[in-house]
mmCIF file of C-alpha atoms in Angstrom:
data_model
loop_
_atom_site.group_PDB
_atom_site.id
_atom_site.type_symbol
_atom_site.label_atom_id
_atom_site.label_comp_id
_atom_site.label_asym_id
_atom_site.label_seq_id
_atom_site.Cartn_x
_atom_site.Cartn_y
_atom_site.Cartn_z
ATOM 1 C CA MET A 172 51.305 -167.039 -9.296
ATOM 2 C CA GLY A 173 53.670 -170.147 -10.909
ATOM 3 C CA GLN A 174 54.614 -171.185 -13.748
ATOM 4 C CA VAL A 175 52.170 -171.669 -16.450
ATOM 5 C CA LEU A 176 51.807 -174.615 -18.845
ATOM 6 C CA VAL A 177 48.640 -174.985 -21.046
ATOM 7 C CA ASP A 178 48.436 -177.003 -24.066
ATOM 8 C CA TYR A 179 45.635 -175.745 -26.368
ATOM 9 C CA HIS A 180 44.538 -177.768 -28.871
ATOM 10 C CA VAL A 181 44.482 -181.665 -27.688
ATOM 11 C CA HIS A 182 41.533 -183.568 -29.887
ATOM 12 C CA GLY A 183 39.494 -186.111 -27.631
ATOM 13 C CA ILE A 184 37.818 -187.130 -30.830
ATOM 14 C CA GLY A 185 41.474 -187.433 -32.149
ATOM 15 C CA HIS A 186 40.616 -188.605 -36.079
ATOM 16 C CA ARG A 187 37.210 -190.939 -35.325
ATOM 17 C CA THR A 188 39.358 -193.176 -32.819
ATOM 18 C CA ASN A 189 37.816 -191.875 -29.786
ATOM 19 C CA LYS A 190 33.976 -191.221 -28.274
ATOM 20 C CA HIS A 191 33.553 -187.305 -27.031
ATOM 21 C CA THR A 192 32.398 -188.597 -23.455
ATOM 22 C CA ALA A 193 33.526 -187.934 -20.098
ATOM 23 C CA PRO A 194 35.732 -191.231 -19.666
ATOM 24 C CA GLU A 195 37.724 -190.801 -22.426
ATOM 25 C CA LEU A 196 37.976 -187.635 -21.962
ATOM 26 C CA ALA A 197 39.558 -187.952 -18.579
ATOM 27 C CA LYS A 198 42.209 -190.061 -19.471
ATOM 28 C CA TYR A 199 43.578 -187.149 -21.728
ATOM 29 C CA ILE A 200 42.937 -184.801 -18.394
ATOM 30 C CA GLU A 201 44.972 -186.662 -16.040
ATOM 31 C CA GLN A 202 47.441 -186.369 -18.670
ATOM 32 C CA GLY A 203 47.615 -183.289 -18.874
ATOM 33 C CA ILE A 204 48.188 -183.451 -15.045
ATOM 34 C CA ALA A 205 50.999 -185.692 -15.157
ATOM 35 C CA GLN A 206 52.208 -183.326 -17.413
ATOM 36 C CA ASN A 207 52.391 -180.763 -15.212
ATOM 37 C CA LEU A 208 50.029 -178.556 -17.675
ATOM 38 C CA THR A 209 47.542 -175.965 -15.464
ATOM 39 C CA GLU A 210 45.200 -175.145 -18.776
ATOM 40 C CA ILE A 211 43.862 -178.098 -20.949
ATOM 41 C CA GLY A 212 42.520 -176.869 -24.131
ATOM 42 C CA PHE A 213 40.101 -179.366 -25.971
ATOM 43 C CA ALA A 214 39.634 -178.360 -30.189
ATOM 44 C CA ASP A 215 38.371 -181.202 -31.927
ATOM 45 C CA HIS A 216 38.191 -181.038 -36.059
ATOM 46 C CA ASP A 217 34.912 -179.221 -36.639
ATOM 47 C CA GLU A 218 34.020 -182.267 -39.531
ATOM 48 C CA TYR A 219 32.564 -183.976 -35.613
ATOM 49 C CA LEU A 220 31.066 -180.449 -34.576
ATOM 50 C CA LEU A 221 28.421 -182.831 -34.189
ATOM 51 C CA GLU A 222 29.412 -185.610 -31.320
ATOM 52 C CA LEU A 223 30.989 -183.131 -28.709
ATOM 53 C CA ASP A 224 29.286 -183.863 -25.665
ATOM 54 C CA PHE A 225 28.991 -180.560 -24.050
ATOM 55 C CA SER A 226 27.285 -181.889 -21.112
ATOM 56 C CA SER A 227 30.432 -184.565 -20.349
ATOM 57 C CA PHE A 228 32.331 -181.570 -20.626
ATOM 58 C CA LEU A 229 30.658 -179.975 -18.212
ATOM 59 C CA TYR A 230 30.527 -182.815 -15.436
ATOM 60 C CA LEU A 231 34.374 -182.752 -16.016
ATOM 61 C CA GLN A 232 35.033 -179.369 -15.158
ATOM 62 C CA ARG A 233 33.718 -179.920 -12.104
ATOM 63 C CA ARG A 234 35.222 -182.871 -11.190
ATOM 64 C CA TYR A 235 38.725 -181.764 -11.571
ATOM 65 C CA PRO A 236 39.154 -178.672 -10.174
ATOM 66 C CA GLN A 237 42.373 -178.893 -10.057
ATOM 67 C CA ILE A 238 43.012 -177.190 -13.216
ATOM 68 C CA ARG A 239 41.249 -175.739 -15.940
ATOM 69 C CA LEU A 240 39.467 -176.782 -18.786
ATOM 70 C CA ARG A 241 38.661 -174.653 -22.097
ATOM 71 C CA LEU A 242 36.573 -176.204 -24.759
ATOM 72 C CA GLY A 243 37.906 -174.983 -28.695
ATOM 73 C CA LEU A 244 37.507 -175.591 -31.697
ATOM 74 C CA GLU A 245 39.841 -176.317 -35.208
ATOM 75 C CA VAL A 246 38.531 -175.084 -37.850
ATOM 76 C CA ASP A 247 39.593 -176.391 -41.924
ATOM 77 C CA TYR A 248 38.773 -172.529 -43.520
ATOM 78 C CA ARG A 249 37.783 -172.961 -46.796
ATOM 79 C CA PRO A 250 37.958 -169.926 -49.000
ATOM 80 C CA GLY A 251 34.410 -168.348 -50.072
ATOM 81 C CA GLN A 252 32.736 -170.581 -46.885
ATOM 82 C CA GLU A 253 33.202 -167.753 -44.497
ATOM 83 C CA LYS A 254 28.987 -167.042 -44.112
ATOM 84 C CA ILE A 255 28.266 -170.629 -43.879
ATOM 85 C CA LEU A 256 30.775 -171.124 -41.026
ATOM 86 C CA GLY A 257 29.308 -169.031 -39.425
ATOM 87 C CA GLN A 258 25.769 -170.085 -39.783
ATOM 88 C CA ARG A 259 27.691 -173.293 -38.559
ATOM 89 C CA LEU A 260 28.753 -172.233 -35.576
ATOM 90 C CA ALA A 261 26.415 -169.212 -34.495
ATOM 91 C CA PRO A 262 23.993 -171.884 -31.657
ATOM 92 C CA TYR A 263 27.748 -172.940 -30.082
ATOM 93 C CA GLN A 264 29.871 -171.266 -27.255
ATOM 94 C CA PHE A 265 33.303 -172.215 -27.617
ATOM 95 C CA ASP A 266 36.315 -170.698 -25.326
ATOM 96 C CA TYR A 267 38.269 -170.421 -28.499
ATOM 97 C CA LEU A 268 38.783 -171.001 -32.332
ATOM 98 C CA ILE A 269 41.454 -172.164 -34.449
ATOM 99 C CA GLY A 270 41.617 -171.414 -36.965
ATOM 100 C CA SER A 271 44.107 -174.188 -39.773
ATOM 101 C CA ILE A 272 44.899 -174.826 -43.573
ATOM 102 C CA HIS A 273 44.903 -178.346 -44.165
ATOM 103 C CA PHE A 274 44.172 -178.245 -47.741
ATOM 104 C CA ILE A 275 44.184 -176.223 -51.422
ATOM 105 C CA GLY A 276 42.083 -177.202 -53.203
ATOM 106 C CA ASP A 277 40.593 -180.095 -52.857
ATOM 107 C CA TRP A 278 44.593 -181.844 -51.389
ATOM 108 C CA PRO A 279 45.025 -182.231 -48.104
ATOM 109 C CA PHE A 280 48.619 -180.854 -48.657
ATOM 110 C CA ASP A 281 49.190 -182.659 -45.086
ATOM 111 C CA HIS A 282 47.981 -185.838 -45.818
ATOM 112 C CA PRO A 283 51.572 -188.736 -46.251
ATOM 113 C CA ALA A 284 48.788 -190.481 -48.344
ATOM 114 C CA TYR A 285 48.576 -187.162 -50.877
ATOM 115 C CA THR A 286 52.665 -185.700 -50.927
ATOM 116 C CA ALA A 287 52.742 -187.171 -54.449
ATOM 117 C CA GLY A 288 51.670 -183.577 -54.702
ATOM 118 C CA TYR A 289 54.568 -182.019 -54.178
ATOM 119 C CA ALA A 290 55.677 -183.259 -57.097
ATOM 120 C CA ALA A 291 52.772 -180.586 -58.894
ATOM 121 C CA TRP A 292 54.301 -177.659 -57.160
ATOM 122 C CA ASP A 293 56.993 -175.534 -57.598
ATOM 123 C CA ILE A 294 58.081 -174.709 -54.125
ATOM 124 C CA ASP A 295 57.763 -171.679 -53.590
ATOM 125 C CA GLU A 296 54.698 -171.389 -55.318
ATOM 126 C CA LEU A 297 53.177 -173.766 -53.370
ATOM 127 C CA HIS A 298 54.625 -171.754 -49.208
ATOM 128 C CA GLN A 299 53.074 -168.197 -51.147
ATOM 129 C CA THR A 300 49.683 -169.675 -52.135
ATOM 130 C CA TYR A 301 49.906 -171.443 -48.878
ATOM 131 C CA PHE A 302 50.055 -168.144 -46.773
ATOM 132 C CA SER A 303 48.136 -166.592 -49.499
ATOM 133 C CA LEU A 304 45.620 -168.811 -47.789
ATOM 134 C CA VAL A 305 46.643 -168.521 -44.085
ATOM 135 C CA THR A 306 46.287 -164.860 -44.640
ATOM 136 C CA GLN A 307 42.734 -164.947 -45.991
ATOM 137 C CA MET A 308 41.673 -167.127 -42.659
ATOM 138 C CA VAL A 309 43.621 -164.105 -40.583
ATOM 139 C CA ARG A 310 41.228 -161.681 -42.525
ATOM 140 C CA SER A 311 38.117 -163.526 -42.295
ATOM 141 C CA GLY A 312 38.144 -162.507 -38.582
ATOM 142 C CA GLN A 313 36.046 -165.098 -37.388
ATOM 143 C CA PHE A 314 39.286 -166.894 -35.369
ATOM 144 C CA ASP A 315 41.192 -166.998 -32.318
ATOM 145 C CA ILE A 316 44.264 -168.775 -32.818
ATOM 146 C CA VAL A 317 45.975 -169.919 -36.124
ATOM 147 C CA GLY A 318 47.347 -173.403 -35.806
ATOM 148 C CA HIS A 319 50.098 -174.420 -37.150
ATOM 149 C CA LEU A 320 51.526 -171.071 -38.775
ATOM 150 C CA ASP A 321 53.849 -172.957 -41.366
ATOM 151 C CA LEU A 322 52.313 -176.209 -41.332
ATOM 152 C CA ILE A 323 53.303 -176.325 -45.268
ATOM 153 C CA LYS A 324 56.742 -177.853 -44.347
ATOM 154 C CA VAL A 325 55.244 -181.054 -43.038
ATOM 155 C CA PHE A 326 57.089 -183.208 -45.273
ATOM 156 C CA GLY A 327 60.415 -181.933 -45.086
ATOM 157 C CA TYR A 328 60.065 -179.531 -48.491
ATOM 158 C CA ARG A 329 61.659 -176.108 -47.664
ATOM 159 C CA PRO A 330 61.118 -173.346 -50.331
ATOM 160 C CA ARG A 331 64.498 -171.662 -52.602
ATOM 161 C CA ARG A 332 63.083 -168.183 -50.429
ATOM 162 C CA SER A 333 63.346 -167.072 -47.549
ATOM 163 C CA VAL A 334 60.260 -168.273 -45.360
ATOM 164 C CA LEU A 335 60.368 -165.228 -44.051
ATOM 165 C CA ASP A 336 59.526 -163.429 -47.132
ATOM 166 C CA LEU A 337 57.061 -166.267 -47.876
ATOM 167 C CA ALA A 338 55.177 -164.987 -44.654
ATOM 168 C CA GLY A 339 55.818 -161.542 -44.089
ATOM 169 C CA SER A 340 51.746 -160.834 -45.235
ATOM 170 C CA THR A 341 51.063 -162.943 -43.670
ATOM 171 C CA LEU A 342 52.266 -162.384 -40.184
ATOM 172 C CA SER A 343 50.958 -158.678 -41.008
ATOM 173 C CA ALA A 344 47.646 -159.404 -40.831
ATOM 174 C CA ILE A 345 47.868 -162.392 -37.839
ATOM 175 C CA GLN A 346 49.674 -158.391 -35.643
ATOM 176 C CA GLU A 347 47.122 -156.485 -36.874
ATOM 177 C CA SER A 348 43.645 -159.177 -36.372
ATOM 178 C CA GLY A 349 44.889 -159.090 -33.171
ATOM 179 C CA MET A 350 45.125 -163.004 -33.398
ATOM 180 C CA THR A 351 47.752 -165.455 -31.478
ATOM 181 C CA VAL A 352 50.255 -167.833 -32.730
ATOM 182 C CA GLU A 353 50.664 -171.646 -31.210
ATOM 183 C CA ILE A 354 53.809 -172.921 -31.061
ATOM 184 C CA ASN A 355 52.133 -176.441 -32.048
ATOM 185 C CA THR A 356 55.211 -179.084 -30.872
ATOM 186 C CA ALA A 357 53.214 -181.672 -33.001
ATOM 187 C CA GLY A 358 56.183 -181.042 -36.222
ATOM 188 C CA TRP A 359 58.937 -182.521 -33.785
ATOM 189 C CA TYR A 360 56.915 -185.733 -34.961
ATOM 190 C CA LYS A 361 56.442 -185.002 -38.290
ATOM 191 C CA PRO A 362 59.363 -185.852 -41.261
ATOM 192 C CA VAL A 363 60.334 -182.088 -41.363
ATOM 193 C CA ALA A 364 60.895 -182.811 -37.209
ATOM 194 C CA GLU A 365 61.032 -178.808 -37.042
ATOM 195 C CA VAL A 366 58.508 -176.879 -33.877
ATOM 196 C CA TYR A 367 55.362 -174.939 -35.694
ATOM 197 C CA PRO A 368 56.109 -172.260 -36.412
ATOM 198 C CA GLY A 369 59.910 -172.209 -37.368
ATOM 199 C CA ARG A 370 61.995 -170.657 -34.664
ATOM 200 C CA ASP A 371 62.814 -167.746 -37.231
ATOM 201 C CA LEU A 372 59.432 -167.389 -37.445
ATOM 202 C CA LEU A 373 58.626 -166.948 -34.264
ATOM 203 C CA GLU A 374 61.419 -164.407 -33.708
ATOM 204 C CA GLU A 375 59.761 -162.975 -35.818
ATOM 205 C CA CYS A 376 55.841 -163.290 -34.287
ATOM 206 C CA PHE A 377 58.243 -161.718 -31.363
ATOM 207 C CA ARG A 378 59.071 -158.886 -32.429
ATOM 208 C CA LEU A 379 55.754 -157.671 -33.943
ATOM 209 C CA GLY A 380 53.980 -158.575 -31.058
ATOM 210 C CA ILE A 381 51.903 -161.188 -30.997
ATOM 211 C CA PRO A 382 50.956 -162.854 -29.055
ATOM 212 C CA ILE A 383 51.735 -166.794 -28.589
ATOM 213 C CA THR A 384 49.844 -169.865 -26.869
ATOM 214 C CA LEU A 385 51.283 -173.565 -26.615
ATOM 215 C CA SER A 386 49.792 -176.591 -27.976
ATOM 216 C CA SER A 387 50.340 -180.703 -28.265
ATOM 217 C CA ASP A 388 48.151 -180.918 -31.271
ATOM 218 C CA ALA A 389 47.445 -184.266 -29.239
ATOM 219 C CA HIS A 390 45.504 -187.025 -30.736
ATOM 220 C CA ALA A 391 45.710 -189.562 -28.242
ATOM 221 C CA ALA A 392 45.926 -188.970 -24.582
ATOM 222 C CA GLN A 393 49.446 -189.878 -24.362
ATOM 223 C CA ASP A 394 50.409 -187.406 -26.399
ATOM 224 C CA VAL A 395 48.488 -184.596 -24.204
ATOM 225 C CA GLY A 396 51.162 -182.261 -22.955
ATOM 226 C CA ARG A 397 54.303 -183.528 -25.013
ATOM 227 C CA ASP A 398 56.958 -181.055 -25.530
ATOM 228 C CA ILE A 399 54.451 -178.234 -24.420
ATOM 229 C CA ALA A 400 57.527 -177.402 -21.366
ATOM 230 C CA ARG A 401 60.368 -177.371 -24.181
ATOM 231 C CA ALA A 402 58.202 -175.218 -26.279
ATOM 232 C CA ARG A 403 57.603 -172.763 -23.188
ATOM 233 C CA GLU A 404 61.859 -172.905 -23.235
ATOM 234 C CA MET A 405 61.830 -171.549 -26.992
ATOM 235 C CA ALA A 406 59.047 -169.389 -26.309
ATOM 236 C CA TRP A 407 61.438 -167.951 -22.965
ATOM 237 C CA ALA A 408 64.499 -168.059 -25.351
ATOM 238 C CA VAL A 409 62.961 -166.180 -28.038
ATOM 239 C CA GLY A 410 61.951 -163.348 -25.540
ATOM 240 C CA TYR A 411 58.073 -164.822 -24.642
ATOM 241 C CA ARG A 412 57.133 -164.021 -20.573
ATOM 242 C CA GLN A 413 53.416 -163.999 -21.349
ATOM 243 C CA VAL A 414 51.754 -166.809 -23.175
ATOM 244 C CA ALA A 415 47.442 -166.533 -24.115
ATOM 245 C CA VAL A 416 44.504 -168.205 -22.501
ATOM 246 C CA PHE A 417 40.941 -167.938 -23.763
ATOM 247 C CA GLU A 418 37.086 -168.316 -21.525
ATOM 248 C CA LYS A 419 33.957 -167.540 -24.163
ATOM 249 C CA ARG A 420 36.608 -165.985 -26.520
ATOM 250 C CA GLN A 421 38.254 -163.684 -24.418
ATOM 251 C CA ARG A 422 41.669 -163.841 -24.076
ATOM 252 C CA SER A 423 44.095 -163.399 -21.376
ATOM 253 C CA LEU A 424 47.909 -162.744 -21.076
ATOM 254 C CA LEU A 425 48.887 -164.354 -18.640
ATOM 255 C CA PRO A 426 52.923 -165.123 -17.369
ATOM 256 C CA LEU A 427 54.802 -167.448 -19.113
#
């Protein structure tokens, strides 16, 4: 098997900027083919669940046999909502679920319009709170992939303590759960200018035997596959030789 390049975090609907229709999704797929991807995973935000057009997706799988297409969902994890989430997703068959933390309480900490909220926190306590939420998400057992593991750094507010110390119990929980961590290239285009997770966390993931997949977090067709080859090189340099892919919630590991 030749080089495997996957992009498992693609938002076909974006932030409701696109329609989940065959013509719109085809633009993403054709960009992926142009980027030499072997597999694309569409994973829109769960708030758009009712807007997903499953028939269009099945049609596109037939139309583009040269690339594997997978259908996932990125879910905003909220503590205490696990039962409701399970009931909500029960009627659907996804290939994988990404669990992500975008809110601390009601604060959307990664939204540029709400950066003033950082002033209310001690930066170490903020990181500790964030990673505690990631740990709860992991231990819920509802997800396959940890989305942008260290998203809390998005605006460049770095903790005083070692991030390995702050995230240590989270990484242990991920290891115990058998979940996969994505290397999400969107961080290179945020104020922090660093991939998620950073190199130190990725090295610890490798040491713990945590599998990885590759993701652009594209919200527009032109961003599909963006820096996926660069992320692959980073994973290879750390020591990874396999990449995780999913079908019907079952993980396989392919040569990286």
